[in-house]
């Protein structure tokens, strides 16, 4: 009901409906891409692609949670954003484990799989980024979604570059190095989303007290 006092129920309802439609679309795209990319990562034995697939999985969960949070108050949106940050952090830990494993059990990934599916993922995530662009400053919920989507583009470009480096060098090190860069970005994004959510929760608590 507070949204009605702030700017009118009809305006908030229209914004929430637009957010809901966008999130349903990008949720579907990321769910499909997770299945496709994780299969390609296993086939191509690529840690960078695996990081990419977990990123898509985390995004799919993020969009589903964001759908839940759309019509809730700022306090609930902040809690959901915090949980999304935790999910990103969990994905980073999983990829870190895979990187450590590859250091002890090295191998050369299939660069064709990395390149082809890296480009496919870039196209899909570019569509998501375009759809989410107009929502990026609307609230903490959509801002955290935008953060995830923007990271995806960097991730995809890194995988494509790694594929070329693996082809040129005949070594698996470019795959590991790119995966390491991606996991650092995941950690950075996780802490940023968590920090923003905690700040929003703090502000909501202060407003409630008054």
PDB file of C-alpha atoms in Angstrom:
ATOM      1  CA  UNK A   1       0.000   0.000   0.000  1.00  0.00           C
ATOM      2  CA  UNK A   2       2.944   2.349   0.560  1.00  0.00           C
ATOM      3  CA  UNK A   3       3.562   2.442  -3.201  1.00  0.00           C
ATOM      4  CA  UNK A   4       0.121   4.016  -3.687  1.00  0.00           C
ATOM      5  CA  UNK A   5       1.049   6.857  -1.354  1.00  0.00           C
ATOM      6  CA  UNK A   6       4.377   7.425  -3.070  1.00  0.00           C
ATOM      7  CA  UNK A   7       3.346   7.592  -6.706  1.00  0.00           C
ATOM      8  CA  UNK A   8      -0.063   6.103  -7.380  1.00  0.00           C
ATOM      9  CA  UNK A   9      -1.241   2.507  -7.562  1.00  0.00           C
ATOM     10  CA  UNK A  10      -1.787   2.579 -11.327  1.00  0.00           C
ATOM     11  CA  UNK A  11       1.803   3.684 -12.022  1.00  0.00           C
ATOM     12  CA  UNK A  12       3.280   1.050  -9.696  1.00  0.00           C
ATOM     13  CA  UNK A  13       1.040  -1.674 -11.118  1.00  0.00           C
ATOM     14  CA  UNK A  14       2.122  -0.841 -14.680  1.00  0.00           C
ATOM     15  CA  UNK A  15       5.802  -0.848 -13.705  1.00  0.00           C
ATOM     16  CA  UNK A  16       5.455  -4.159 -11.859  1.00  0.00           C
ATOM     17  CA  UNK A  17       3.665  -5.719 -14.835  1.00  0.00           C
ATOM     18  CA  UNK A  18       6.461  -4.624 -17.176  1.00  0.00           C
ATOM     19  CA  UNK A  19       9.091  -5.965 -14.793  1.00  0.00           C
ATOM     20  CA  UNK A  20       7.228  -9.258 -14.516  1.00  0.00           C
ATOM     21  CA  UNK A  21       7.020  -9.678 -18.304  1.00  0.00           C
ATOM     22  CA  UNK A  22      10.719  -8.920 -18.760  1.00  0.00           C
ATOM     23  CA  UNK A  23      11.781 -11.279 -15.978  1.00  0.00           C
ATOM     24  CA  UNK A  24       9.709 -14.156 -17.358  1.00  0.00           C
ATOM     25  CA  UNK A  25      11.415 -13.751 -20.736  1.00  0.00           C
ATOM     26  CA  UNK A  26      14.975 -13.599 -19.402  1.00  0.00           C
ATOM     27  CA  UNK A  27      14.227 -16.444 -16.963  1.00  0.00           C
ATOM     28  CA  UNK A  28      13.265 -18.693 -19.865  1.00  0.00           C
ATOM     29  CA  UNK A  29      16.344 -17.715 -21.883  1.00  0.00           C
ATOM     30  CA  UNK A  30      18.734 -18.393 -18.990  1.00  0.00           C
ATOM     31  CA  UNK A  31      17.116 -21.690 -18.009  1.00  0.00           C
ATOM     32  CA  UNK A  32      17.530 -22.978 -21.568  1.00  0.00           C
ATOM     33  CA  UNK A  33      21.074 -21.642 -21.854  1.00  0.00           C
ATOM     34  CA  UNK A  34      22.095 -23.319 -18.584  1.00  0.00           C
ATOM     35  CA  UNK A  35      21.110 -26.731 -19.935  1.00  0.00           C
ATOM     36  CA  UNK A  36      22.841 -26.069 -23.269  1.00  0.00           C
ATOM     37  CA  UNK A  37      26.062 -24.582 -21.853  1.00  0.00           C
ATOM     38  CA  UNK A  38      26.543 -27.105 -19.036  1.00  0.00           C
ATOM     39  CA  UNK A  39      26.291 -29.874 -21.657  1.00  0.00           C
ATOM     40  CA  UNK A  40      28.856 -28.080 -23.808  1.00  0.00           C
ATOM     41  CA  UNK A  41      31.146 -27.572 -20.784  1.00  0.00           C
ATOM     42  CA  UNK A  42      31.090 -31.270 -19.950  1.00  0.00           C
ATOM     43  CA  UNK A  43      31.652 -32.261 -23.580  1.00  0.00           C
ATOM     44  CA  UNK A  44      34.403 -29.686 -24.111  1.00  0.00           C
ATOM     45  CA  UNK A  45      36.024 -30.217 -20.678  1.00  0.00           C
ATOM     46  CA  UNK A  46      36.089 -26.424 -20.226  1.00  0.00           C
ATOM     47  CA  UNK A  47      36.218 -24.792 -16.791  1.00  0.00           C
ATOM     48  CA  UNK A  48      35.461 -21.378 -18.338  1.00  0.00           C
ATOM     49  CA  UNK A  49      32.316 -22.755 -19.978  1.00  0.00           C
ATOM     50  CA  UNK A  50      31.375 -24.429 -16.693  1.00  0.00           C
ATOM     51  CA  UNK A  51      31.669 -21.050 -14.961  1.00  0.00           C
ATOM     52  CA  UNK A  52      29.453 -19.631 -17.679  1.00  0.00           C
ATOM     53  CA  UNK A  53      26.836 -22.350 -17.214  1.00  0.00           C
ATOM     54  CA  UNK A  54      26.675 -21.811 -13.443  1.00  0.00           C
ATOM     55  CA  UNK A  55      26.299 -18.127 -14.154  1.00  0.00           C
ATOM     56  CA  UNK A  56      23.227 -18.904 -16.292  1.00  0.00           C
ATOM     57  CA  UNK A  57      21.866 -21.193 -13.575  1.00  0.00           C
ATOM     58  CA  UNK A  58      22.363 -18.513 -10.941  1.00  0.00           C
ATOM     59  CA  UNK A  59      20.678 -15.977 -13.199  1.00  0.00           C
ATOM     60  CA  UNK A  60      17.673 -18.244 -13.746  1.00  0.00           C
ATOM     61  CA  UNK A  61      17.266 -18.559  -9.963  1.00  0.00           C
ATOM     62  CA  UNK A  62      17.821 -14.821  -9.621  1.00  0.00           C
ATOM     63  CA  UNK A  63      15.077 -13.984 -12.107  1.00  0.00           C
ATOM     64  CA  UNK A  64      12.683 -16.429 -10.458  1.00  0.00           C
ATOM     65  CA  UNK A  65      13.315 -14.813  -7.062  1.00  0.00           C
ATOM     66  CA  UNK A  66      12.965 -11.367  -8.601  1.00  0.00           C
ATOM     67  CA  UNK A  67       9.553 -12.322  -9.963  1.00  0.00           C
ATOM     68  CA  UNK A  68       8.563 -13.239  -6.417  1.00  0.00           C
ATOM     69  CA  UNK A  69       9.827  -9.893  -5.091  1.00  0.00           C
ATOM     70  CA  UNK A  70       8.212  -7.556  -7.656  1.00  0.00           C
ATOM     71  CA  UNK A  71       4.986  -6.794  -5.784  1.00  0.00           C
ATOM     72  CA  UNK A  72       6.579  -6.947  -2.323  1.00  0.00           C
ATOM     73  CA  UNK A  73       7.792  -4.015  -0.250  1.00  0.00           C
ATOM     74  CA  UNK A  74      11.314  -2.617  -0.228  1.00  0.00           C
ATOM     75  CA  UNK A  75      12.252  -4.701   2.796  1.00  0.00           C
ATOM     76  CA  UNK A  76      11.341  -7.975   1.061  1.00  0.00           C
ATOM     77  CA  UNK A  77      13.045  -6.861  -2.158  1.00  0.00           C
ATOM     78  CA  UNK A  78      16.221  -6.187  -0.180  1.00  0.00           C
ATOM     79  CA  UNK A  79      16.039  -9.648   1.421  1.00  0.00           C
ATOM     80  CA  UNK A  80      15.646 -11.284  -1.996  1.00  0.00           C
ATOM     81  CA  UNK A  81      18.559  -9.225  -3.359  1.00  0.00           C
ATOM     82  CA  UNK A  82      20.666 -10.411  -0.416  1.00  0.00           C
ATOM     83  CA  UNK A  83      19.793 -14.034  -1.198  1.00  0.00           C
ATOM     84  CA  UNK A  84      20.709 -13.459  -4.850  1.00  0.00           C
ATOM     85  CA  UNK A  85      24.097 -12.208  -3.697  1.00  0.00           C
ATOM     86  CA  UNK A  86      24.555 -15.390  -1.690  1.00  0.00           C
ATOM     87  CA  UNK A  87      23.683 -17.471  -4.789  1.00  0.00           C
ATOM     88  CA  UNK A  88      26.329 -15.638  -6.828  1.00  0.00           C
ATOM     89  CA  UNK A  89      28.831 -16.271  -4.044  1.00  0.00           C
ATOM     90  CA  UNK A  90      27.956 -19.982  -4.015  1.00  0.00           C
ATOM     91  CA  UNK A  91      28.499 -20.198  -7.799  1.00  0.00           C
ATOM     92  CA  UNK A  92      31.904 -18.552  -7.351  1.00  0.00           C
ATOM     93  CA  UNK A  93      32.893 -21.121  -4.730  1.00  0.00           C
ATOM     94  CA  UNK A  94      31.850 -24.014  -7.000  1.00  0.00           C
ATOM     95  CA  UNK A  95      33.920 -22.675  -9.899  1.00  0.00           C
ATOM     96  CA  UNK A  96      36.871 -22.065  -7.563  1.00  0.00           C
ATOM     97  CA  UNK A  97      36.735 -25.734  -6.598  1.00  0.00           C
ATOM     98  CA  UNK A  98      36.773 -26.738 -10.286  1.00  0.00           C
ATOM     99  CA  UNK A  99      39.762 -24.463 -10.953  1.00  0.00           C
ATOM    100  CA  UNK A 100      41.712 -26.080  -8.099  1.00  0.00           C
ATOM    101  CA  UNK A 101      40.842 -29.523  -9.498  1.00  0.00           C
ATOM    102  CA  UNK A 102      42.099 -28.525 -12.973  1.00  0.00           C
ATOM    103  CA  UNK A 103      45.402 -27.350 -11.504  1.00  0.00           C
ATOM    104  CA  UNK A 104      46.042 -30.879 -10.226  1.00  0.00           C
ATOM    105  CA  UNK A 105      44.405 -32.711 -13.151  1.00  0.00           C
ATOM    106  CA  UNK A 106      45.247 -30.585 -16.231  1.00  0.00           C
ATOM    107  CA  UNK A 107      43.764 -31.092 -19.671  1.00  0.00           C
ATOM    108  CA  UNK A 108      43.177 -29.309 -22.986  1.00  0.00           C
ATOM    109  CA  UNK A 109      39.526 -28.351 -23.549  1.00  0.00           C
ATOM    110  CA  UNK A 110      37.783 -28.542 -26.934  1.00  0.00           C
ATOM    111  CA  UNK A 111      38.218 -24.997 -28.227  1.00  0.00           C
ATOM    112  CA  UNK A 112      35.505 -25.443 -30.893  1.00  0.00           C
ATOM    113  CA  UNK A 113      32.911 -26.087 -28.185  1.00  0.00           C
ATOM    114  CA  UNK A 114      34.158 -23.108 -26.177  1.00  0.00           C
ATOM    115  CA  UNK A 115      33.988 -20.759 -29.157  1.00  0.00           C
ATOM    116  CA  UNK A 116      30.648 -21.853 -30.610  1.00  0.00           C
ATOM    117  CA  UNK A 117      28.764 -21.965 -27.326  1.00  0.00           C
ATOM    118  CA  UNK A 118      30.502 -18.859 -26.038  1.00  0.00           C
ATOM    119  CA  UNK A 119      29.106 -16.943 -29.032  1.00  0.00           C
ATOM    120  CA  UNK A 120      25.671 -18.533 -28.574  1.00  0.00           C
ATOM    121  CA  UNK A 121      25.665 -17.502 -24.922  1.00  0.00           C
ATOM    122  CA  UNK A 122      26.785 -13.973 -25.841  1.00  0.00           C
ATOM    123  CA  UNK A 123      23.823 -13.591 -28.207  1.00  0.00           C
ATOM    124  CA  UNK A 124      21.362 -14.857 -25.600  1.00  0.00           C
ATOM    125  CA  UNK A 125      22.745 -12.671 -22.819  1.00  0.00           C
ATOM    126  CA  UNK A 126      22.865  -9.606 -25.063  1.00  0.00           C
ATOM    127  CA  UNK A 127      19.129 -10.033 -25.610  1.00  0.00           C
ATOM    128  CA  UNK A 128      18.623 -10.273 -21.832  1.00  0.00           C
ATOM    129  CA  UNK A 129      20.745  -7.172 -21.218  1.00  0.00           C
ATOM    130  CA  UNK A 130      18.745  -5.223 -23.810  1.00  0.00           C
ATOM    131  CA  UNK A 131      15.454  -6.250 -22.192  1.00  0.00           C
ATOM    132  CA  UNK A 132      16.641  -5.363 -18.676  1.00  0.00           C
ATOM    133  CA  UNK A 133      18.228  -2.012 -19.612  1.00  0.00           C
ATOM    134  CA  UNK A 134      15.141   0.121 -18.894  1.00  0.00           C
ATOM    135  CA  UNK A 135      14.608  -1.484 -15.467  1.00  0.00           C
ATOM    136  CA  UNK A 136      18.152  -1.080 -14.124  1.00  0.00           C
ATOM    137  CA  UNK A 137      17.446   1.944 -11.873  1.00  0.00           C
ATOM    138  CA  UNK A 138      13.870   1.156 -10.781  1.00  0.00           C
ATOM    139  CA  UNK A 139      14.594  -0.536  -7.433  1.00  0.00           C
ATOM    140  CA  UNK A 140      17.144  -2.712  -5.581  1.00  0.00           C
ATOM    141  CA  UNK A 141      15.485  -5.862  -6.932  1.00  0.00           C
ATOM    142  CA  UNK A 142      15.872  -4.930 -10.610  1.00  0.00           C
ATOM    143  CA  UNK A 143      19.254  -3.298  -9.992  1.00  0.00           C
ATOM    144  CA  UNK A 144      20.679  -6.600  -8.736  1.00  0.00           C
ATOM    145  CA  UNK A 145      19.184  -8.383 -11.770  1.00  0.00           C
ATOM    146  CA  UNK A 146      20.910  -5.857 -14.034  1.00  0.00           C
ATOM    147  CA  UNK A 147      24.196  -6.507 -12.213  1.00  0.00           C
ATOM    148  CA  UNK A 148      23.953 -10.221 -13.002  1.00  0.00           C
ATOM    149  CA  UNK A 149      23.089  -9.655 -16.653  1.00  0.00           C
ATOM    150  CA  UNK A 150      25.925  -7.187 -17.221  1.00  0.00           C
ATOM    151  CA  UNK A 151      28.431  -9.687 -15.809  1.00  0.00           C
ATOM    152  CA  UNK A 152      27.190 -12.283 -18.294  1.00  0.00           C
ATOM    153  CA  UNK A 153      28.422 -10.259 -21.270  1.00  0.00           C
ATOM    154  CA  UNK A 154      31.924 -10.034 -19.796  1.00  0.00           C
ATOM    155  CA  UNK A 155      31.819 -13.751 -19.042  1.00  0.00           C
ATOM    156  CA  UNK A 156      30.833 -14.671 -22.604  1.00  0.00           C
ATOM    157  CA  UNK A 157      33.495 -12.478 -24.190  1.00  0.00           C
ATOM    158  CA  UNK A 158      36.116 -14.007 -21.891  1.00  0.00           C
ATOM    159  CA  UNK A 159      35.133 -17.546 -22.905  1.00  0.00           C
ATOM    160  CA  UNK A 160      35.386 -16.638 -26.599  1.00  0.00           C
ATOM    161  CA  UNK A 161      38.846 -15.121 -26.049  1.00  0.00           C
ATOM    162  CA  UNK A 162      39.890 -18.227 -24.075  1.00  0.00           C
ATOM    163  CA  UNK A 163      38.753 -20.460 -26.953  1.00  0.00           C
ATOM    164  CA  UNK A 164      41.033 -18.578 -29.340  1.00  0.00           C
ATOM    165  CA  UNK A 165      43.938 -18.744 -26.894  1.00  0.00           C
ATOM    166  CA  UNK A 166      43.488 -22.505 -26.394  1.00  0.00           C
ATOM    167  CA  UNK A 167      43.490 -22.975 -30.178  1.00  0.00           C
ATOM    168  CA  UNK A 168      46.654 -20.911 -30.635  1.00  0.00           C
ATOM    169  CA  UNK A 169      48.589 -22.360 -27.681  1.00  0.00           C
ATOM    170  CA  UNK A 170      47.314 -25.938 -27.619  1.00  0.00           C
ATOM    171  CA  UNK A 171      47.238 -25.589 -23.849  1.00  0.00           C
ATOM    172  CA  UNK A 172      44.511 -25.651 -21.212  1.00  0.00           C
ATOM    173  CA  UNK A 173      46.006 -22.711 -19.301  1.00  0.00           C
ATOM    174  CA  UNK A 174      43.962 -20.002 -21.098  1.00  0.00           C
ATOM    175  CA  UNK A 175      40.792 -21.817 -20.018  1.00  0.00           C
ATOM    176  CA  UNK A 176      41.952 -21.869 -16.388  1.00  0.00           C
ATOM    177  CA  UNK A 177      43.102 -18.244 -16.452  1.00  0.00           C
ATOM    178  CA  UNK A 178      39.791 -17.009 -17.895  1.00  0.00           C
ATOM    179  CA  UNK A 179      37.860 -19.117 -15.385  1.00  0.00           C
ATOM    180  CA  UNK A 180      39.923 -17.474 -12.635  1.00  0.00           C
ATOM    181  CA  UNK A 181      39.072 -13.990 -13.963  1.00  0.00           C
ATOM    182  CA  UNK A 182      35.395 -14.917 -14.152  1.00  0.00           C
ATOM    183  CA  UNK A 183      35.363 -16.252 -10.606  1.00  0.00           C
ATOM    184  CA  UNK A 184      36.903 -12.993  -9.362  1.00  0.00           C
ATOM    185  CA  UNK A 185      34.097 -11.096 -11.125  1.00  0.00           C
ATOM    186  CA  UNK A 186      31.568 -13.407  -9.495  1.00  0.00           C
ATOM    187  CA  UNK A 187      33.010 -12.716  -6.041  1.00  0.00           C
ATOM    188  CA  UNK A 188      33.028  -8.970  -6.743  1.00  0.00           C
ATOM    189  CA  UNK A 189      29.426  -9.029  -7.958  1.00  0.00           C
ATOM    190  CA  UNK A 190      28.304 -11.140  -4.990  1.00  0.00           C
ATOM    191  CA  UNK A 191      29.765  -8.780  -2.421  1.00  0.00           C
ATOM    192  CA  UNK A 192      28.389  -5.731  -4.256  1.00  0.00           C
ATOM    193  CA  UNK A 193      24.834  -7.122  -4.374  1.00  0.00           C
ATOM    194  CA  UNK A 194      25.022  -8.259  -0.739  1.00  0.00           C
ATOM    195  CA  UNK A 195      26.319  -4.854   0.375  1.00  0.00           C
ATOM    196  CA  UNK A 196      23.556  -3.006  -1.507  1.00  0.00           C
ATOM    197  CA  UNK A 197      20.910  -5.309  -0.056  1.00  0.00           C
ATOM    198  CA  UNK A 198      22.231  -4.864   3.493  1.00  0.00           C
ATOM    199  CA  UNK A 199      22.189  -1.080   3.064  1.00  0.00           C
ATOM    200  CA  UNK A 200      18.595  -1.220   1.800  1.00  0.00           C
ATOM    201  CA  UNK A 201      17.582  -3.459   4.715  1.00  0.00           C
ATOM    202  CA  UNK A 202      19.180  -0.980   7.117  1.00  0.00           C
ATOM    203  CA  UNK A 203      17.292   1.936   5.539  1.00  0.00           C
ATOM    204  CA  UNK A 204      14.012  -0.005   5.638  1.00  0.00           C
ATOM    205  CA  UNK A 205      14.523  -0.735   9.339  1.00  0.00           C
ATOM    206  CA  UNK A 206      15.149   2.943  10.092  1.00  0.00           C
ATOM    207  CA  UNK A 207      12.029   4.001   8.143  1.00  0.00           C
ATOM    208  CA  UNK A 208       9.950   1.391   9.979  1.00  0.00           C
ATOM    209  CA  UNK A 209      11.183   2.659  13.347  1.00  0.00           C
ATOM    210  CA  UNK A 210      10.061   6.153  12.446  1.00  0.00           C
TER     211      UNK A 210
END
